[in-house]
PDB file of C-alpha atoms in Angstrom:
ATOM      1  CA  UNK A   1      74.871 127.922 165.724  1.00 81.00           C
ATOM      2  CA  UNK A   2      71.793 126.375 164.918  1.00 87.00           C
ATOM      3  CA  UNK A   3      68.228 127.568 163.488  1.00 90.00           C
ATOM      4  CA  UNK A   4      65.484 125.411 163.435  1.00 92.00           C
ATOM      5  CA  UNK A   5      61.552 126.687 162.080  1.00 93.00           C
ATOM      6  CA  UNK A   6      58.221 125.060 161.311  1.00 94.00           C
ATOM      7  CA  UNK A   7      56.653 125.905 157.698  1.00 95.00           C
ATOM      8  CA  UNK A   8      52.900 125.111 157.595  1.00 94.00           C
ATOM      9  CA  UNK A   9      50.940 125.435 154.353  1.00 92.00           C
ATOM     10  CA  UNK A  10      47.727 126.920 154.602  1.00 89.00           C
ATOM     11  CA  UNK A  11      45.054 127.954 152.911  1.00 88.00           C
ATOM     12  CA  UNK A  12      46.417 131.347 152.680  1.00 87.00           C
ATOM     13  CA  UNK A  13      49.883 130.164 152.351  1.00 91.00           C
ATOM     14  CA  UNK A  14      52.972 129.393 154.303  1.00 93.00           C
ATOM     15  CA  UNK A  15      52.928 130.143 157.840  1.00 93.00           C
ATOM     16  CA  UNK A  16      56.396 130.263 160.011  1.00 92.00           C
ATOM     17  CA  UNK A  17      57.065 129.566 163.645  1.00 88.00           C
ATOM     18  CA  UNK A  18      60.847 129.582 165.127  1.00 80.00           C
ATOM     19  CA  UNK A  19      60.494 126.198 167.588  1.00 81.00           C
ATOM     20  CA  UNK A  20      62.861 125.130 170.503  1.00 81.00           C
ATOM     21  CA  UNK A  21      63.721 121.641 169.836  1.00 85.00           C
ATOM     22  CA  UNK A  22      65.428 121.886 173.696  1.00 82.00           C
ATOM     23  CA  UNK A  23      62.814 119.034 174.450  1.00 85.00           C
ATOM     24  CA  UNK A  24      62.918 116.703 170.960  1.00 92.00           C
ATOM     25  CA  UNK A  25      64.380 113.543 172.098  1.00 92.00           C
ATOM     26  CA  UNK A  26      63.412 111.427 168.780  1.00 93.00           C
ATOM     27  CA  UNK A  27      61.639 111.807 165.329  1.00 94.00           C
ATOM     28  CA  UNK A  28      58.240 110.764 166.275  1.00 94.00           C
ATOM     29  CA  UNK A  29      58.794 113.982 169.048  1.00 93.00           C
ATOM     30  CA  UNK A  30      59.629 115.949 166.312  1.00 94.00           C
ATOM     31  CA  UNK A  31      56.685 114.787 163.927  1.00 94.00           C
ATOM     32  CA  UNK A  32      54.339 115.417 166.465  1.00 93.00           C
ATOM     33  CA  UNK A  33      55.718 118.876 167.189  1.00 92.00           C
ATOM     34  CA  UNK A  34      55.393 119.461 163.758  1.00 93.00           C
ATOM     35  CA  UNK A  35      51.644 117.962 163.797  1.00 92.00           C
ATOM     36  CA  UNK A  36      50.403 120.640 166.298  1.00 89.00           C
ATOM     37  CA  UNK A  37      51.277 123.378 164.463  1.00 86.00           C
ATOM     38  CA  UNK A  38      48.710 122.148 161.420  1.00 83.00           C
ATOM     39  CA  UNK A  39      45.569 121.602 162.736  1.00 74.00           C
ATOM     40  CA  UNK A  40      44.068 121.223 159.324  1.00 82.00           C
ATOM     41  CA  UNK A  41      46.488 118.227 158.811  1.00 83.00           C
ATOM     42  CA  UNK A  42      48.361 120.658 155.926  1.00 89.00           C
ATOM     43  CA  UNK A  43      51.828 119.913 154.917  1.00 95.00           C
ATOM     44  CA  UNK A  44      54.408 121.169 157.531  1.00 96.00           C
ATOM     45  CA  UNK A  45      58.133 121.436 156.876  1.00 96.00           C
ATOM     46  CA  UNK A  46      60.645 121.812 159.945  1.00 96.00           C
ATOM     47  CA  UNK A  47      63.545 123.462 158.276  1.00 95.00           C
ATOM     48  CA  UNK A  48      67.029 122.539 160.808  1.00 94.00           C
ATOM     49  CA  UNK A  49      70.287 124.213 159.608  1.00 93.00           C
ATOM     50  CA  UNK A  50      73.459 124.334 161.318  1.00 90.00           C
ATOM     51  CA  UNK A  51      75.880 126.961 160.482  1.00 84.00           C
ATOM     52  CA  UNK A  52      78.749 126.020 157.796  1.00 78.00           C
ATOM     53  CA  UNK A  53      77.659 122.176 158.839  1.00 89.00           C
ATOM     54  CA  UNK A  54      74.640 120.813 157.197  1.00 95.00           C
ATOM     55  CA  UNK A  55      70.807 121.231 156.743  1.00 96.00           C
ATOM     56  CA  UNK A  56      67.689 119.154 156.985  1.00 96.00           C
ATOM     57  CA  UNK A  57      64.173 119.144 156.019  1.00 97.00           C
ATOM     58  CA  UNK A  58      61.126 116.861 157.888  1.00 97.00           C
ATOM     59  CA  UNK A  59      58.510 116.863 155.693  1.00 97.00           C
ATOM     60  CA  UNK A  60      54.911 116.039 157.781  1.00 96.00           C
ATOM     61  CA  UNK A  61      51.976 115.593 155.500  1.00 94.00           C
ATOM     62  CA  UNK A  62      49.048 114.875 158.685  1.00 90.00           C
ATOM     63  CA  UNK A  63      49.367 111.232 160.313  1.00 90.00           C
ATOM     64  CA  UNK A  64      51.666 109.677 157.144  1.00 93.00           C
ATOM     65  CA  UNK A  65      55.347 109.105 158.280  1.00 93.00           C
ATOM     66  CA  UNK A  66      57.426 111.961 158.394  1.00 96.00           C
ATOM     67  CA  UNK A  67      59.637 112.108 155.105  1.00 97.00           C
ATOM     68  CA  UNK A  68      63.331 113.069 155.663  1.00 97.00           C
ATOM     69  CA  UNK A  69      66.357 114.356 154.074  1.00 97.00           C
ATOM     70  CA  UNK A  70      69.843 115.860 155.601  1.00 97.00           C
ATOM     71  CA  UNK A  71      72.369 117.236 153.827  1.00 96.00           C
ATOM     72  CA  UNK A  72      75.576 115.355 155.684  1.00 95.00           C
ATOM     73  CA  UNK A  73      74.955 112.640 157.582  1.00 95.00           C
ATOM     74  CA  UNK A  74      78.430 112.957 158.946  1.00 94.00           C
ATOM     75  CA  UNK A  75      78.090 116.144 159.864  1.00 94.00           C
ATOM     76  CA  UNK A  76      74.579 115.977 161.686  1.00 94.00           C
ATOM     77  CA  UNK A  77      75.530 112.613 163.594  1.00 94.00           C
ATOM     78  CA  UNK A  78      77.912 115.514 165.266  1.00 93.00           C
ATOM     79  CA  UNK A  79      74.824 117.385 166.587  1.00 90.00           C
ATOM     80  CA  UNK A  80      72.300 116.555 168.834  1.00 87.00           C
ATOM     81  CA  UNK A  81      69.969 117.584 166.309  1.00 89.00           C
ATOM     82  CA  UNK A  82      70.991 115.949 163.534  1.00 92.00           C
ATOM     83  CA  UNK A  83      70.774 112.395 165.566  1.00 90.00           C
ATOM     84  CA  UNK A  84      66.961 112.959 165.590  1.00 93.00           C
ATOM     85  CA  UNK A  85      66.905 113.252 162.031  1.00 94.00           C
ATOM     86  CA  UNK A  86      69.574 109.983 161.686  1.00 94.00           C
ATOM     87  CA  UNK A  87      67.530 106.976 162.487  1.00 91.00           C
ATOM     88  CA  UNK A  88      68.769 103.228 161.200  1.00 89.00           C
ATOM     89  CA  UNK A  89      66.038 103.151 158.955  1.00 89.00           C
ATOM     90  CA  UNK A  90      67.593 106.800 157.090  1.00 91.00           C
ATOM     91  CA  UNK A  91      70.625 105.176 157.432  1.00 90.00           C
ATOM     92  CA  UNK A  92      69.635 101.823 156.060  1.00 86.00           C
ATOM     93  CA  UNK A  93      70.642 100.031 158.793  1.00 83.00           C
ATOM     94  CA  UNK A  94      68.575  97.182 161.033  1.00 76.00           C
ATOM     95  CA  UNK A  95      67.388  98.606 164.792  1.00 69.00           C
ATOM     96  CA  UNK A  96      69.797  97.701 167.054  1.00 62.00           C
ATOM     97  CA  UNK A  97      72.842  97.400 164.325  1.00 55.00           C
ATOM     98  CA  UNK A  98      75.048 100.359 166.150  1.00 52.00           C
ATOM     99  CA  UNK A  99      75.219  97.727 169.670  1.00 50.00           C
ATOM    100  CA  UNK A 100      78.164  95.323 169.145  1.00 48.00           C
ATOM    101  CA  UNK A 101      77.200  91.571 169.012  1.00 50.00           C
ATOM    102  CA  UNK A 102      78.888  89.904 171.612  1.00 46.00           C
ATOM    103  CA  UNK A 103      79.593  87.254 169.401  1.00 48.00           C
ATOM    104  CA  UNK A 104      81.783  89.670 166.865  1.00 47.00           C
ATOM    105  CA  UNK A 105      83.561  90.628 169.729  1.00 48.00           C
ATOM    106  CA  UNK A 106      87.373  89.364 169.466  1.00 51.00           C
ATOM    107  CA  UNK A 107      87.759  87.592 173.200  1.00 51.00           C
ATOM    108  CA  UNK A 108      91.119  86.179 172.684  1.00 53.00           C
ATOM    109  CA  UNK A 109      92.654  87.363 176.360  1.00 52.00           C
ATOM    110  CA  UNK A 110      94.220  90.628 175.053  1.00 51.00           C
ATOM    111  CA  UNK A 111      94.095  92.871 177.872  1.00 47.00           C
ATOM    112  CA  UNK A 112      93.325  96.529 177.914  1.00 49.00           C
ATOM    113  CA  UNK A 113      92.570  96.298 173.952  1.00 48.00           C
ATOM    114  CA  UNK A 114      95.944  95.501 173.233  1.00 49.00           C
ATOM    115  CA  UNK A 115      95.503  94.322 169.716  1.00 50.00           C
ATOM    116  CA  UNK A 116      96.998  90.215 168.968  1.00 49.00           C
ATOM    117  CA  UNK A 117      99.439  90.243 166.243  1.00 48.00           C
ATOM    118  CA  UNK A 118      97.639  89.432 163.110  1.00 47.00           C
ATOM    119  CA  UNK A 119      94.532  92.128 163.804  1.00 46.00           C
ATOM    120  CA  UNK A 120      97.288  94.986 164.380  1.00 43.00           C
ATOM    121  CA  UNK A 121      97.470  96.064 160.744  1.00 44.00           C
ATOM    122  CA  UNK A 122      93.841  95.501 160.233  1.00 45.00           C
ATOM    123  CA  UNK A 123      92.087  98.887 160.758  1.00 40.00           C
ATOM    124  CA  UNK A 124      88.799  99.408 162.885  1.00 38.00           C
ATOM    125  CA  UNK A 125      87.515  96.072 163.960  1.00 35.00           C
ATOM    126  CA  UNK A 126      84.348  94.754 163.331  1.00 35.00           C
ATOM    127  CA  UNK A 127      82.567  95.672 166.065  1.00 34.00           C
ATOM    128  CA  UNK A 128      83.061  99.404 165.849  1.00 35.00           C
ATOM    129  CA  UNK A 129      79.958  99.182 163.622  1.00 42.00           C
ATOM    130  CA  UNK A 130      79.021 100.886 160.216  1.00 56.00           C
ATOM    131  CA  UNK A 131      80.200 104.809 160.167  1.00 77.00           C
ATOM    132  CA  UNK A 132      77.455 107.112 159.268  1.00 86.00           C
ATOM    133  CA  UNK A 133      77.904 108.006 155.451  1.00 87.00           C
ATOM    134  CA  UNK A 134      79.400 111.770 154.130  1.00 89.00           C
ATOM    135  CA  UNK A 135      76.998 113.575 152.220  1.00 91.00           C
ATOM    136  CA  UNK A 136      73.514 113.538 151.431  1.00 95.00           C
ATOM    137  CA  UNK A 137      70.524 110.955 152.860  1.00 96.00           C
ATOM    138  CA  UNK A 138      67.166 110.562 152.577  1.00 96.00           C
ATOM    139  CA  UNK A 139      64.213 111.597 150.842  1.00 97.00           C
ATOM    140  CA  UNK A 140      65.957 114.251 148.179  1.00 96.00           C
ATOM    141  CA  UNK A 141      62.382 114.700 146.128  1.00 97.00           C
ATOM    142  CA  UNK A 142      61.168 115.277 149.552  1.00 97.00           C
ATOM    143  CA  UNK A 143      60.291 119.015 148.077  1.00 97.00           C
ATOM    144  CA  UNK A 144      59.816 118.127 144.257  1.00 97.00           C
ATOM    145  CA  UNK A 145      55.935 118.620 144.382  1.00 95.00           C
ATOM    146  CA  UNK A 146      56.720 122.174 146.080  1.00 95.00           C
ATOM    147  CA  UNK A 147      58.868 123.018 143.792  1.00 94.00           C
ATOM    148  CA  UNK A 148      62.381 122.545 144.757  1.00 96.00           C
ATOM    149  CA  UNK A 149      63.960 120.080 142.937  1.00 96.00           C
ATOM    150  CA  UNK A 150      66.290 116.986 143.862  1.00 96.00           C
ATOM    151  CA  UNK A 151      68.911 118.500 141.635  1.00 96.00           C
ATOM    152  CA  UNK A 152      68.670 122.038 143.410  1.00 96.00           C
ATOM    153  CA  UNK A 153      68.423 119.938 147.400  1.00 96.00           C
ATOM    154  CA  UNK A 154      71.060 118.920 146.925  1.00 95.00           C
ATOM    155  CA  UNK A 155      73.160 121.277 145.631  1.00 94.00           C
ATOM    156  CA  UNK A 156      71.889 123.646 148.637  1.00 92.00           C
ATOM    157  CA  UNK A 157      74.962 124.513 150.937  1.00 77.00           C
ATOM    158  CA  UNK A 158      75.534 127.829 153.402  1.00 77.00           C
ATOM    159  CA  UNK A 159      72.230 129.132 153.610  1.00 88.00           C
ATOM    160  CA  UNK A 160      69.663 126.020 152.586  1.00 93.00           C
ATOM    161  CA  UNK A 161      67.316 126.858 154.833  1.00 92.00           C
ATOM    162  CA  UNK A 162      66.320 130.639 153.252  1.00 92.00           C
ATOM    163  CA  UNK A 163      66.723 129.263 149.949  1.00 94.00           C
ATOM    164  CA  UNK A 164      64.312 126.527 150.278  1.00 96.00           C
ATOM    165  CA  UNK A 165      61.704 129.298 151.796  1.00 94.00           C
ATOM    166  CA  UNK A 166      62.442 131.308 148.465  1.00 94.00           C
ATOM    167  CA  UNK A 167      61.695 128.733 146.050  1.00 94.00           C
ATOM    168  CA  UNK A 168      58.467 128.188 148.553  1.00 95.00           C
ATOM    169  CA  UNK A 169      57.720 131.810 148.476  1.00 94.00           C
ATOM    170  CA  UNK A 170      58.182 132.400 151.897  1.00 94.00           C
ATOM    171  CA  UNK A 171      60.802 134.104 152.529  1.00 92.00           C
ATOM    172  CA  UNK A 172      59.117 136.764 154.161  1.00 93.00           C
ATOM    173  CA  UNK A 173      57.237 134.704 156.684  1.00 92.00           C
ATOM    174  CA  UNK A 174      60.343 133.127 157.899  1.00 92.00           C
ATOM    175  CA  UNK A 175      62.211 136.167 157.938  1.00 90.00           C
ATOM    176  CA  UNK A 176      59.869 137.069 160.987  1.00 89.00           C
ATOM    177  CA  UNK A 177      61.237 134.253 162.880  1.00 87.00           C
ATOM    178  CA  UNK A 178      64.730 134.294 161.996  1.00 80.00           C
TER     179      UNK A 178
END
């Protein structure tokens, strides 16, 4: 089960609104998303959380780039979700580095991926790409100057997502969306 919410700052403090993310297709969706619901151009934090899984926090301070950090990239790259959050730049890799280059590509006559005798004991191949990394990527301080430190991010497991509004002090307002 997921749970996804908006955190704006305001002047009179942290405003919550539960938001469908049924029609998010990448990051810069999500950013702008996040961009309507501070008109002012105040900080806004969409809070994502799956269930037992992993958590992740887009920080959107008005037209900067949106600062990220998830919880278990492993994990997320499992959710719809969590490949919004997962772009090659979070991951560190170049665009385009997930497409096999043809020229990688073992074309010896094989058929049906049978593998030739010397690659058999080899393991993946090398055009199966870079796996997504287990654990924690991104932006960890993404919270520091609110209060939440690296340390305490990441150390955040079943229920991130209310603790993070408690060290915010607002609990309350995202209880009403919950």
């Amino acid at each position: 089960m997921y749970f996804a919410a908006l955190l704006a700052r305001t002047e009179d403090g942290w405003e919550a609104s539960d938001t469908e993310l049924d029609d998010v297709e990448t990051l810069s969706d999500l950013a702008d998303l996040a961009r309507e619901a501070s008109p002012d151009e105040d900080t806004v934090l969409v809070l994502i959380e799956q269930e037992a899984g992993w958590f992740g926090v887009v920080r959107v301070d008005g037209e900067e780039d949106p600062r990220i950090y998830v919880s278990d990239a492993a994990a997320a790259a499992r959710s719809s979700y969590g490949e919004i959050l997962l772009t090659d730049e979070l991951l560190g890799r170049e665009p385009g580095d997930d497409v096999p280059d043809l020229d990688a590509l073992d074309l010896d006559g094989t058929e049906d991926g049978e593998p030739d005798d010397e690659d058999a004991d080899d393991g993946p191949s090398a055009a199966s790409g870079e796996s997504v990394p287990h654990g924690p990527v991104g932006d960890a301080q993404v919270l520091e100057d609110l209060g939440v430190t690296e340390k305490e991010l990441r150390s955040m497991t079943e229920d991130a997502v209310s603790e993070i509004a408690e060290a915010l002090g607002a609990s309350e307002v995202l209880e009403t969306v919950r």
